[in-house]
Short mmCIF file of C-alpha atoms and ligand atoms in Angstrom, two decimals:
data_model
loop_
_atom_site.label_atom_id
_atom_site.label_comp_id
_atom_site.label_asym_id
_atom_site.label_seq_id
_atom_site.Cartn_x
_atom_site.Cartn_y
_atom_site.Cartn_z
CA MET H 1 -33.98 -35.71 -18.24
CA THR H 2 -31.81 -38.76 -19.37
CA ALA H 3 -28.57 -39.34 -20.88
CA ALA H 4 -29.95 -40.15 -24.06
CA ASP H 5 -30.89 -36.16 -23.93
CA THR H 6 -28.60 -34.03 -25.89
CA ILE H 7 -27.26 -31.58 -23.99
CA PHE H 8 -25.30 -27.60 -23.76
CA ALA H 9 -23.94 -25.02 -21.59
CA LEU H 10 -22.09 -22.26 -21.60
CA ALA H 11 -18.65 -23.95 -20.86
CA SER H 12 -16.80 -20.03 -20.12
CA GLY H 13 -17.16 -17.95 -17.68
CA GLY H 14 -20.58 -15.71 -17.51
CA GLY H 15 -20.33 -11.88 -18.11
CA ARG H 16 -18.90 -10.27 -21.30
CA GLY H 17 -15.98 -11.70 -22.01
CA ALA H 18 -13.76 -11.78 -25.56
CA ILE H 19 -15.19 -15.51 -26.52
CA ALA H 20 -17.86 -17.76 -24.62
CA VAL H 21 -17.76 -21.03 -25.28
CA LEU H 22 -20.80 -23.18 -25.51
CA ARG H 23 -20.76 -26.81 -25.41
CA VAL H 24 -22.88 -29.52 -26.55
CA SER H 25 -22.94 -33.24 -26.15
CA GLY H 26 -24.95 -36.08 -26.87
CA ALA H 27 -26.60 -38.28 -29.52
CA GLU H 28 -28.18 -35.48 -32.20
CA SER H 29 -25.11 -32.84 -31.75
CA ARG H 30 -24.59 -34.36 -35.19
CA GLY H 31 -27.59 -33.02 -36.65
CA ILE H 32 -28.00 -29.90 -34.47
CA ILE H 33 -24.34 -28.63 -35.62
CA ALA H 34 -24.59 -29.61 -38.71
CA ARG H 35 -28.49 -27.69 -39.19
CA LEU H 36 -26.57 -24.54 -37.06
CA ALA H 37 -23.38 -24.15 -38.76
CA GLY H 38 -24.03 -25.37 -42.06
CA GLY H 39 -22.20 -28.51 -42.33
CA LEU H 40 -20.45 -30.64 -40.18
CA PRO H 41 -16.94 -29.31 -39.83
CA THR H 42 -13.71 -31.42 -39.93
CA ALA H 43 -12.90 -33.42 -36.59
CA ARG H 44 -11.19 -31.56 -34.46
CA MET H 45 -10.39 -28.32 -37.00
CA ALA H 46 -10.70 -25.15 -35.56
CA SER H 47 -13.49 -23.40 -38.62
CA LEU H 48 -14.63 -21.00 -38.66
CA ARG H 49 -18.09 -20.66 -39.58
CA TRP H 50 -21.93 -18.41 -39.76
CA LEU H 51 -24.66 -19.78 -37.56
CA ARG H 52 -28.23 -19.50 -38.12
CA ASP H 53 -31.19 -19.35 -36.54
CA PRO H 54 -32.92 -22.79 -37.88
CA THR H 55 -36.00 -21.59 -39.20
CA THR H 56 -35.97 -18.18 -40.29
CA GLY H 57 -31.61 -18.22 -41.39
CA ASP H 58 -30.11 -14.93 -39.42
CA ALA H 59 -27.49 -14.95 -38.38
CA LEU H 60 -26.93 -15.38 -35.11
CA ASP H 61 -23.30 -14.94 -35.05
CA GLN H 62 -19.76 -16.17 -37.06
CA ALA H 63 -18.12 -18.34 -34.49
CA LEU H 64 -15.21 -20.83 -34.25
CA VAL H 65 -16.84 -24.78 -34.28
CA LEU H 66 -15.29 -27.93 -33.04
CA TRP H 67 -16.43 -31.17 -33.99
CA PHE H 68 -15.24 -33.80 -31.39
CA PRO H 69 -17.50 -37.44 -32.59
CA GLY H 70 -17.50 -39.45 -30.05
CA PRO H 71 -15.70 -42.05 -28.34
CA LYS H 72 -12.82 -40.06 -28.50
CA SER H 73 -14.58 -36.62 -27.04
CA TYR H 74 -14.39 -35.53 -23.56
CA THR H 75 -17.59 -37.05 -22.72
CA GLY H 76 -17.09 -40.03 -25.18
CA GLU H 77 -20.39 -39.17 -27.01
CA ASP H 78 -20.71 -36.70 -30.19
CA SER H 79 -20.22 -33.22 -29.42
CA ALA H 80 -19.06 -30.19 -30.02
CA GLU H 81 -17.58 -26.68 -28.70
CA LEU H 82 -18.75 -23.20 -30.36
CA HIS H 83 -16.38 -20.20 -29.65
CA LEU H 84 -18.88 -17.03 -29.98
CA HIS H 85 -18.03 -13.55 -29.48
CA GLY H 86 -18.14 -13.27 -25.66
CA GLY H 87 -21.49 -11.06 -25.15
CA PRO H 88 -24.54 -11.81 -23.10
CA ALA H 89 -27.13 -11.58 -26.73
CA VAL H 90 -25.18 -13.58 -28.80
CA ILE H 91 -24.72 -16.68 -25.92
CA ALA H 92 -28.90 -16.41 -25.21
CA ALA H 93 -29.54 -16.02 -29.34
CA VAL H 94 -27.40 -19.07 -30.13
CA GLY H 95 -28.76 -20.83 -27.17
CA GLY H 96 -31.83 -20.37 -27.76
CA ALA H 97 -31.34 -21.93 -31.60
CA LEU H 98 -29.77 -24.92 -29.94
CA ALA H 99 -32.74 -25.58 -27.98
CA ALA H 100 -35.30 -24.79 -30.67
CA LEU H 101 -33.14 -27.54 -32.62
CA GLY H 102 -33.66 -30.58 -29.57
CA ALA H 103 -30.76 -29.37 -27.22
CA ARG H 104 -31.92 -28.98 -23.44
CA PRO H 105 -29.77 -26.99 -21.04
CA ALA H 106 -27.07 -29.16 -19.09
CA GLU H 107 -27.38 -29.49 -15.24
CA ALA H 108 -23.68 -28.81 -13.25
CA GLY H 109 -21.65 -31.33 -13.56
CA GLU H 110 -23.59 -33.01 -16.76
CA PHE H 111 -20.81 -33.56 -19.13
CA THR H 112 -18.01 -35.08 -16.57
CA ARG H 113 -20.88 -36.99 -14.99
CA ARG H 114 -21.33 -38.50 -19.01
CA ALA H 115 -17.21 -39.01 -19.29
CA PHE H 116 -17.66 -41.29 -16.22
CA LEU H 117 -20.37 -43.70 -17.21
CA ASN H 118 -19.18 -43.72 -20.55
CA GLY H 119 -15.87 -44.71 -18.97
CA ARG H 120 -13.56 -41.86 -20.75
CA LEU H 121 -12.75 -41.45 -16.06
CA ASP H 122 -12.94 -43.00 -12.98
CA LEU H 123 -14.47 -41.06 -10.34
CA THR H 124 -11.69 -39.75 -8.25
CA ALA H 125 -10.32 -38.78 -12.02
CA ALA H 126 -13.50 -36.78 -12.11
CA GLU H 127 -12.74 -35.20 -8.56
CA GLY H 128 -9.65 -33.75 -10.12
CA ILE H 129 -10.92 -31.82 -12.46
CA ALA H 130 -13.81 -29.98 -9.89
CA ASP H 131 -10.53 -29.36 -8.10
CA LEU H 132 -8.39 -27.87 -10.32
CA ILE H 133 -11.41 -25.52 -11.27
CA ALA H 134 -11.75 -25.07 -7.75
CA ALA H 135 -7.84 -24.52 -6.93
CA GLU H 136 -6.44 -21.22 -5.51
CA THR H 137 -2.62 -21.94 -5.23
CA GLU H 138 -0.07 -23.56 -7.26
CA ALA H 139 0.60 -26.63 -4.73
CA GLN H 140 -3.76 -27.39 -4.65
CA ARG H 141 -3.44 -26.79 -8.71
CA ARG H 142 -0.25 -29.36 -9.09
CA GLN H 143 -1.89 -31.77 -6.38
CA ALA H 144 -5.88 -31.70 -8.80
CA LEU H 145 -3.96 -31.67 -11.99
CA ARG H 146 -1.87 -34.79 -11.15
CA GLN H 147 -5.31 -36.11 -9.70
CA ALA H 148 -7.39 -35.51 -12.97
CA ASP H 149 -4.70 -37.38 -14.80
CA GLY H 150 -5.58 -40.21 -13.84
CA ALA H 151 -2.44 -40.68 -10.77
CA LEU H 152 -5.14 -42.22 -8.02
CA ALA H 153 -7.63 -43.57 -10.67
CA LYS H 154 -3.90 -45.80 -12.00
CA LEU H 155 -3.15 -46.63 -8.49
CA TYR H 156 -6.56 -47.31 -7.40
CA GLY H 157 -7.24 -49.63 -10.55
CA ALA H 158 -4.50 -51.47 -10.47
CA TRP H 159 -4.95 -52.41 -6.62
CA SER H 160 -8.45 -53.17 -7.97
CA GLU H 161 -7.41 -56.09 -10.34
CA ARG H 162 -4.70 -57.63 -7.84
CA LEU H 163 -7.70 -58.03 -5.76
CA THR H 164 -9.62 -59.54 -8.11
CA ARG H 165 -6.48 -62.04 -8.97
CA LEU H 166 -6.13 -62.80 -5.37
CA LEU H 167 -10.34 -63.56 -5.18
CA ALA H 168 -9.89 -65.59 -8.32
CA HIS H 169 -6.91 -67.75 -6.57
CA GLN H 170 -9.16 -67.91 -3.04
CA GLU H 171 -12.65 -69.27 -5.39
CA ALA H 172 -10.62 -71.89 -7.26
CA ALA H 173 -9.23 -73.04 -4.25
CA ILE H 174 -12.55 -73.77 -2.74
CA GLU H 175 -13.62 -75.61 -5.97
CA PHE H 176 -10.93 -76.67 -6.79
CA ALA H 177 -10.09 -78.27 -3.85
CA GLU H 178 -10.60 -81.95 -4.48
CA ASP H 179 -8.16 -81.23 -8.05
CA ASP H 180 -4.74 -80.99 -8.42
CA LEU H 181 -4.05 -77.16 -8.71
CA PRO H 182 -2.03 -76.32 -6.37
CA THR H 183 -2.37 -76.61 -3.05
CA ASP H 184 -1.06 -73.57 -2.20
CA LEU H 185 -3.59 -71.41 -4.00
CA GLY H 186 -5.38 -69.92 -0.14
CA ASP H 187 -1.82 -69.49 1.64
CA ARG H 188 -1.10 -67.30 -1.79
CA ALA H 189 -4.17 -65.73 -1.50
CA ARG H 190 -3.30 -64.67 2.01
CA ASP H 191 -0.22 -63.77 1.48
CA GLY H 192 -1.17 -61.40 -1.20
CA ALA H 193 -3.54 -60.05 0.98
CA ALA H 194 -1.40 -58.79 3.49
CA THR H 195 1.02 -57.28 0.76
CA LEU H 196 -1.30 -55.29 -0.45
CA ARG H 197 -2.96 -54.33 2.57
CA ALA H 198 0.63 -52.95 3.60
CA GLU H 199 0.91 -50.66 0.96
CA ILE H 200 -2.79 -49.66 1.46
CA VAL H 201 -1.99 -49.04 5.43
CA ALA H 202 1.51 -46.79 3.95
CA HIS H 203 -0.37 -44.80 1.93
CA LEU H 204 -3.00 -44.08 4.64
CA ALA H 205 -0.29 -42.29 6.55
CA ASP H 206 0.21 -39.32 4.81
CA GLY H 207 -0.42 -37.07 7.76
CA GLY H 208 -3.87 -36.25 5.91
CA ARG H 209 -1.70 -33.53 3.76
CA GLY H 210 -3.35 -34.50 0.49
CA GLU H 211 -6.37 -33.31 2.21
CA ARG H 212 -5.35 -30.40 4.23
CA LEU H 213 -3.77 -28.65 0.53
CA ARG H 214 -7.15 -29.52 -0.92
CA GLU H 215 -9.42 -27.95 2.19
CA GLY H 216 -6.72 -25.28 2.98
CA VAL H 217 -4.51 -25.28 5.98
CA LEU H 218 -6.00 -23.64 9.52
CA VAL H 219 -3.21 -21.21 11.39
CA ALA H 220 -4.79 -19.49 14.69
CA ILE H 221 -3.25 -17.08 16.07
CA LEU H 222 -3.22 -16.90 20.24
CA GLY H 223 -2.16 -14.64 23.03
CA ALA H 224 -2.79 -11.80 25.92
CA PRO H 225 -4.78 -8.86 24.82
CA ASN H 226 -2.13 -6.43 23.37
CA ALA H 227 0.73 -8.85 22.89
CA GLY H 228 -0.09 -7.81 19.12
CA LYS H 229 -2.02 -10.57 17.49
CA SER H 230 -4.01 -8.59 15.52
CA SER H 231 -0.82 -6.02 14.35
CA LEU H 232 1.22 -9.74 12.98
CA LEU H 233 -2.21 -10.76 11.41
CA ASN H 234 -2.30 -7.49 9.31
CA ALA H 235 1.82 -7.33 8.43
CA LEU H 236 1.21 -11.29 7.43
CA ALA H 237 -1.46 -10.39 5.45
CA GLY H 238 0.22 -7.15 4.28
CA ARG H 239 -3.09 -5.29 4.29
CA ASP H 240 -5.43 -3.64 7.94
CA ALA H 241 -7.59 -6.93 8.12
CA ALA H 242 -7.95 -6.80 11.75
CA ILE H 243 -8.58 -3.56 14.28
CA VAL H 244 -5.00 -3.11 16.27
CA SER H 245 -5.44 -0.43 19.27
CA ALA H 246 -4.19 -0.03 22.86
CA ARG H 247 -7.22 -1.28 24.48
CA ALA H 248 -7.31 -4.59 25.37
CA GLY H 249 -9.86 -6.35 24.33
CA THR H 250 -10.33 -4.68 21.14
CA THR H 251 -10.96 -7.67 18.40
CA ARG H 252 -13.09 -9.88 20.45
CA ASP H 253 -14.50 -12.09 16.95
CA VAL H 254 -12.39 -14.13 15.20
CA VAL H 255 -11.16 -12.46 11.88
CA GLU H 256 -9.47 -14.32 9.29
CA VAL H 257 -7.64 -13.39 6.57
CA ARG H 258 -6.73 -15.87 3.45
CA LEU H 259 -3.07 -15.83 2.18
CA ALA H 260 -0.95 -18.91 -0.09
CA LEU H 261 2.24 -19.75 1.77
CA ALA H 262 4.10 -22.00 -0.29
CA GLY H 263 1.48 -22.62 -2.36
CA VAL H 264 -0.36 -23.72 -0.15
CA PRO H 265 -3.44 -22.03 0.84
CA VAL H 266 -3.79 -21.03 4.73
CA THR H 267 -6.21 -19.17 6.66
CA LEU H 268 -4.95 -16.90 9.00
CA ALA H 269 -6.94 -16.48 12.13
CA ASP H 270 -6.95 -13.20 14.53
CA THR H 271 -8.51 -14.07 17.72
CA ALA H 272 -9.38 -12.05 21.20
CA GLY H 273 -6.92 -12.08 23.70
CA LEU H 274 -7.09 -14.84 26.38
CA ARG H 275 -7.61 -13.47 29.61
CA GLU H 276 -10.31 -13.42 32.79
CA ALA H 277 -12.84 -11.08 30.89
CA ALA H 278 -15.80 -9.56 32.83
CA ASP H 279 -17.53 -8.61 29.83
CA GLU H 280 -19.55 -10.87 28.29
CA ILE H 281 -19.33 -10.24 24.84
CA GLU H 282 -15.25 -10.60 25.52
CA GLN H 283 -16.16 -13.56 26.97
CA GLU H 284 -18.04 -15.93 23.78
CA GLY H 285 -14.40 -14.17 22.06
CA ILE H 286 -12.32 -16.42 23.81
CA ARG H 287 -14.28 -19.36 23.89
CA ARG H 288 -14.32 -18.60 20.52
CA ALA H 289 -10.49 -18.07 20.37
CA HIS H 290 -9.94 -21.10 22.35
CA ARG H 291 -12.64 -23.38 19.65
CA ARG H 292 -10.62 -22.31 16.75
CA ALA H 293 -7.42 -23.45 18.17
CA GLU H 294 -8.79 -26.50 18.94
CA GLU H 295 -9.96 -27.17 15.01
CA ALA H 296 -6.49 -25.54 14.13
CA ASP H 297 -3.57 -27.24 12.34
CA LEU H 298 -0.99 -24.85 13.37
CA VAL H 299 -1.44 -22.43 16.86
CA LEU H 300 0.77 -18.92 16.94
CA ALA H 301 1.10 -18.17 20.42
CA VAL H 302 1.85 -15.10 20.71
CA PHE H 303 4.06 -13.42 23.77
CA ALA H 304 5.05 -9.62 24.04
CA ALA H 305 8.69 -9.45 25.19
CA ASP H 306 8.20 -6.49 27.58
CA THR H 307 5.89 -8.96 29.80
CA ALA H 308 5.77 -11.77 32.01
CA PRO H 309 4.19 -14.75 29.89
CA ASP H 310 0.76 -14.94 30.21
CA ALA H 311 -0.41 -18.75 32.19
CA GLU H 312 -3.42 -18.91 29.34
CA THR H 313 -1.24 -18.43 26.29
CA LEU H 314 1.74 -21.01 27.94
CA ALA H 315 -1.21 -23.92 27.92
CA TRP H 316 -1.33 -23.52 24.13
CA VAL H 317 2.65 -23.88 24.21
CA THR H 318 3.15 -27.49 22.82
CA PRO H 319 5.93 -29.17 20.98
CA GLY H 320 3.83 -28.25 17.54
CA ALA H 321 2.86 -24.74 18.47
CA VAL H 322 5.25 -21.69 17.03
CA VAL H 323 5.86 -19.41 19.33
CA LEU H 324 7.12 -15.76 19.10
CA ALA H 325 8.46 -12.95 21.09
CA ASN H 326 6.65 -9.91 19.98
CA LYS H 327 7.67 -6.23 20.74
CA VAL H 328 11.06 -6.80 20.44
CA ASP H 329 11.57 -2.75 19.39
CA LEU H 330 10.74 -2.43 23.34
CA ALA H 331 12.67 -5.06 25.03
CA PRO H 332 14.98 -8.07 24.10
CA ALA H 333 13.02 -11.66 23.35
CA PRO H 334 13.75 -14.12 26.31
CA GLY H 335 15.59 -16.87 25.39
CA LYS H 336 12.97 -19.98 26.55
CA ILE H 337 9.05 -19.37 26.85
CA GLY H 338 7.51 -22.64 28.25
CA GLY H 339 10.43 -24.34 27.02
CA VAL H 340 10.10 -22.90 23.63
CA ALA H 341 13.05 -21.28 22.33
CA PRO H 342 10.77 -17.92 20.23
CA LEU H 343 10.78 -16.71 17.15
CA PRO H 344 12.09 -12.73 17.99
CA VAL H 345 9.93 -10.75 16.40
CA SER H 346 8.31 -6.75 15.78
CA ALA H 347 5.57 -6.14 14.59
CA ARG H 348 6.14 -2.27 14.81
CA THR H 349 9.29 -2.06 13.07
CA GLY H 350 9.00 -5.56 10.44
CA ALA H 351 12.05 -7.26 12.37
CA GLY H 352 11.90 -10.80 12.41
CA LEU H 353 8.82 -10.99 10.44
CA GLU H 354 10.54 -12.35 7.20
CA ALA H 355 12.54 -15.69 8.99
CA LEU H 356 8.25 -15.77 10.53
CA ARG H 357 7.76 -16.51 7.19
CA THR H 358 9.75 -18.66 6.30
CA ARG H 359 8.82 -20.74 9.44
CA LEU H 360 5.10 -20.55 8.52
CA GLU H 361 5.92 -21.74 4.57
CA ALA H 362 7.73 -24.25 6.19
CA GLU H 363 4.87 -25.51 8.96
CA ALA H 364 2.40 -25.63 5.37
CA ARG H 365 4.89 -27.19 3.12
CA ARG H 366 4.96 -29.92 6.11
CA LEU H 367 1.47 -29.72 6.61
CA ALA H 368 0.42 -29.96 3.52
CA GLY H 369 3.25 -29.59 1.16
CA ALA H 370 2.17 -31.45 -2.89
CA ALA H 371 3.99 -34.68 -2.66
CA ASP H 372 5.43 -36.06 -6.16
CA ALA H 373 3.39 -39.39 -5.27
CA ALA H 374 -0.17 -39.85 -5.51
CA VAL H 375 -1.41 -38.70 -2.39
CA LEU H 376 -5.62 -39.53 -1.40
CA THR H 377 -7.37 -36.01 -1.58
CA ARG H 378 -10.99 -36.42 0.36
CA PRO H 379 -12.12 -37.88 3.11
CA ARG H 380 -14.15 -40.34 0.55
CA HIS H 381 -10.90 -41.83 0.18
CA ARG H 382 -9.98 -42.71 3.16
CA ALA H 383 -13.52 -44.51 4.45
CA ALA H 384 -12.80 -46.23 1.37
CA LEU H 385 -9.30 -47.81 1.71
CA THR H 386 -9.79 -48.00 5.74
CA GLU H 387 -12.20 -50.25 4.69
CA ALA H 388 -10.48 -52.14 2.78
CA SER H 389 -7.63 -52.40 4.48
CA ALA H 390 -10.36 -53.89 7.70
CA TRP H 391 -11.34 -56.18 5.03
CA LEU H 392 -7.76 -57.49 4.08
CA ALA H 393 -7.09 -58.14 7.14
CA GLU H 394 -10.24 -59.92 7.84
CA ALA H 395 -8.78 -61.94 4.98
CA GLU H 396 -5.84 -62.95 6.13
CA THR H 397 -6.69 -64.12 9.47
CA ALA H 398 -10.35 -66.62 8.37
CA LEU H 399 -10.49 -69.44 9.74
CA LEU H 400 -12.67 -70.50 6.75
CA PRO H 401 -11.73 -70.43 2.88
CA GLU H 402 -15.29 -69.24 2.73
CA LEU H 403 -15.03 -66.17 4.64
CA ALA H 404 -11.74 -65.31 3.29
CA SER H 405 -13.04 -64.87 -0.02
CA GLU H 406 -16.17 -63.21 1.39
CA ALA H 407 -13.76 -60.91 3.03
CA LEU H 408 -11.50 -60.11 -0.45
CA ARG H 409 -15.01 -59.84 -2.13
CA ALA H 410 -16.13 -56.82 0.59
CA ALA H 411 -12.49 -55.80 0.08
CA LEU H 412 -12.78 -55.55 -3.34
CA ARG H 413 -16.31 -53.45 -2.89
CA ALA H 414 -14.76 -50.99 -1.28
CA LEU H 415 -12.12 -50.53 -3.55
CA GLY H 416 -14.72 -50.48 -6.70
CA ARG H 417 -16.92 -47.37 -4.81
CA LEU H 418 -14.18 -45.16 -5.07
CA THR H 419 -12.77 -45.71 -8.29
CA GLY H 420 -16.88 -45.92 -9.43
CA ARG H 421 -16.69 -49.24 -10.84
CA VAL H 422 -19.22 -50.79 -8.38
CA GLY H 423 -22.42 -49.62 -6.02
CA VAL H 424 -21.76 -46.02 -6.53
CA GLU H 425 -25.21 -44.44 -7.90
CA ASP H 426 -25.92 -43.18 -4.05
CA VAL H 427 -22.10 -41.43 -4.20
CA LEU H 428 -22.69 -39.86 -7.36
CA ASP H 429 -25.08 -37.07 -7.18
CA VAL H 430 -23.24 -36.05 -4.24
CA ILE H 431 -19.65 -35.79 -6.45
CA PHE H 432 -20.96 -34.29 -9.22
CA ARG H 433 -22.86 -31.61 -7.76
CA ASP H 434 -20.03 -29.99 -6.76
CA PHE H 435 -19.21 -29.19 -10.77
CA CYS H 436 -19.96 -26.34 -12.31
CA ILE H 437 -22.56 -25.75 -15.39
CA GLY H 438 -20.81 -26.43 -18.06
CA LYS H 439 -17.77 -29.32 -16.92
N1 GDP U 1 6.41 -1.19 20.10
C1 GDP U 1 5.49 -2.41 19.79
N2 GDP U 1 3.90 -2.35 19.45
C2 GDP U 1 3.43 -2.77 19.12
C3 GDP U 1 4.23 -4.03 18.46
N3 GDP U 1 3.05 -4.97 17.89
C4 GDP U 1 2.14 -3.77 18.31
N4 GDP U 1 2.22 -3.24 19.11
C5 GDP U 1 0.86 -2.25 19.68
O1 GDP U 1 0.65 -2.99 21.17
C6 GDP U 1 -0.96 -2.62 21.14
C7 GDP U 1 -1.67 -4.27 20.69
O2 GDP U 1 -1.24 -4.33 19.62
P1 GDP U 1 -2.16 -5.55 18.54
O3 GDP U 1 -2.01 -6.09 17.34
O4 GDP U 1 -4.13 -4.91 18.64
O5 GDP U 1 -2.74 -6.80 20.22
P2 GDP U 1 -3.25 -7.87 20.29
O6 GDP U 1 -4.60 -7.45 21.35
O7 GDP U 1 -2.37 -9.00 20.33
O8 GDP U 1 -4.38 -8.01 18.82
C8 GDP U 1 -1.60 -2.01 19.75
O9 GDP U 1 -1.21 -0.84 20.47
C9 GDP U 1 0.32 -1.95 18.33
O10 GDP U 1 0.54 -0.55 18.02
C10 GDP U 1 5.53 -3.92 18.50
O11 GDP U 1 6.21 -4.99 17.74
N5 GDP U 1 6.29 -2.91 19.27
MG1 MG U 2 -6.18 -8.06 18.76
#
């Protein structure tokens, strides 16, 4: 398994389809495609060819063949795409021919890994491609596309370049202290470090929106038994996901539904009603409700308008929570619950549900809305940038020029790990493991 192998994989989804795309990449692609397709087609043009078994000459399929000579290909190597008829026997036959001609099946993410190793994209852009394939909602798609297109690569690349210059200045100040170079080189390096650090700190102060958009927002529905939590979950989901019953204590485990609000993926978690439960199973359900609420990005505190607010749920009414007065078909909503004006709703009649949805969309946008600016999307990015900014602070206050220089170098290494320029062998497997075969 070396990077010199020529690899192939099914790049389209499994199963039957009108078309299946086999992708080939590596040094031997030229000869392999020429033998399989009876000659090498014109570069980057779709050519209709008969693919033939290299030993028997039997026709395997008639396919569109695209030839992408390196280095201006996705992987940076000579590569090709074969657009076959999308059936399992066709894919198996052509795959078998490719293997007979010396190619081997690719590992997950191997094409993009090669693209990275050949300098076609940096690590953040490679991650953007994985996210684009995984994107389920509109806002996720936009964020991933921006990152795949190099928005973070450009930003972090520019920071690395500036830092390299600062380091060069600092080194020059040390090396040529006795020569007649400008004497303020060291000071200029420190000022530059401070400016750069301020930019990194501002970039980090994004409220975690990019990461949350990538992972999804978690909303926990909390309230007393019978307040109407499960009814509200079902109304928002548009289906009967949770059991609704007049009997208190029906919902005992956490029931979750996924939906998209304002293009943001949201997990809505219905929980067991909060009360003193005698039943052991219900007690565990209530423990889980609390745990989910603690992990949640947003708490929906549900009260029944015809019942006095219960202390257990009131404890969750914080300035960030969304407070609901349900069952307004039975009684008017109180003006304030725990100091917050509740949204009046009725899961039974549907009153107020549009307003609730609008409010939840606004919350989803606030928590994870795709900004137009480049936002970081992974804990890995946050960790590396936090480290870089700590080293920059170190450089600003270092007492000796040599120490300032060391700190700048460490900051540069942290940025380098982010984009994949230095010391990344250990993170490559982690990143490319998330890819599917054929990408
Ligand atoms: N009148 C009225 N009844 C409701 C409303 N929402 C829920 N219910 C009823 O209240 C009971 C408890 O509802 P459920 O959703 O299971 O509450 P949970 O225990 O909080 O999950 C059921 O009989 C529901 O039909 C509402 O808006 N108005
Ligand atoms: Mg319930």
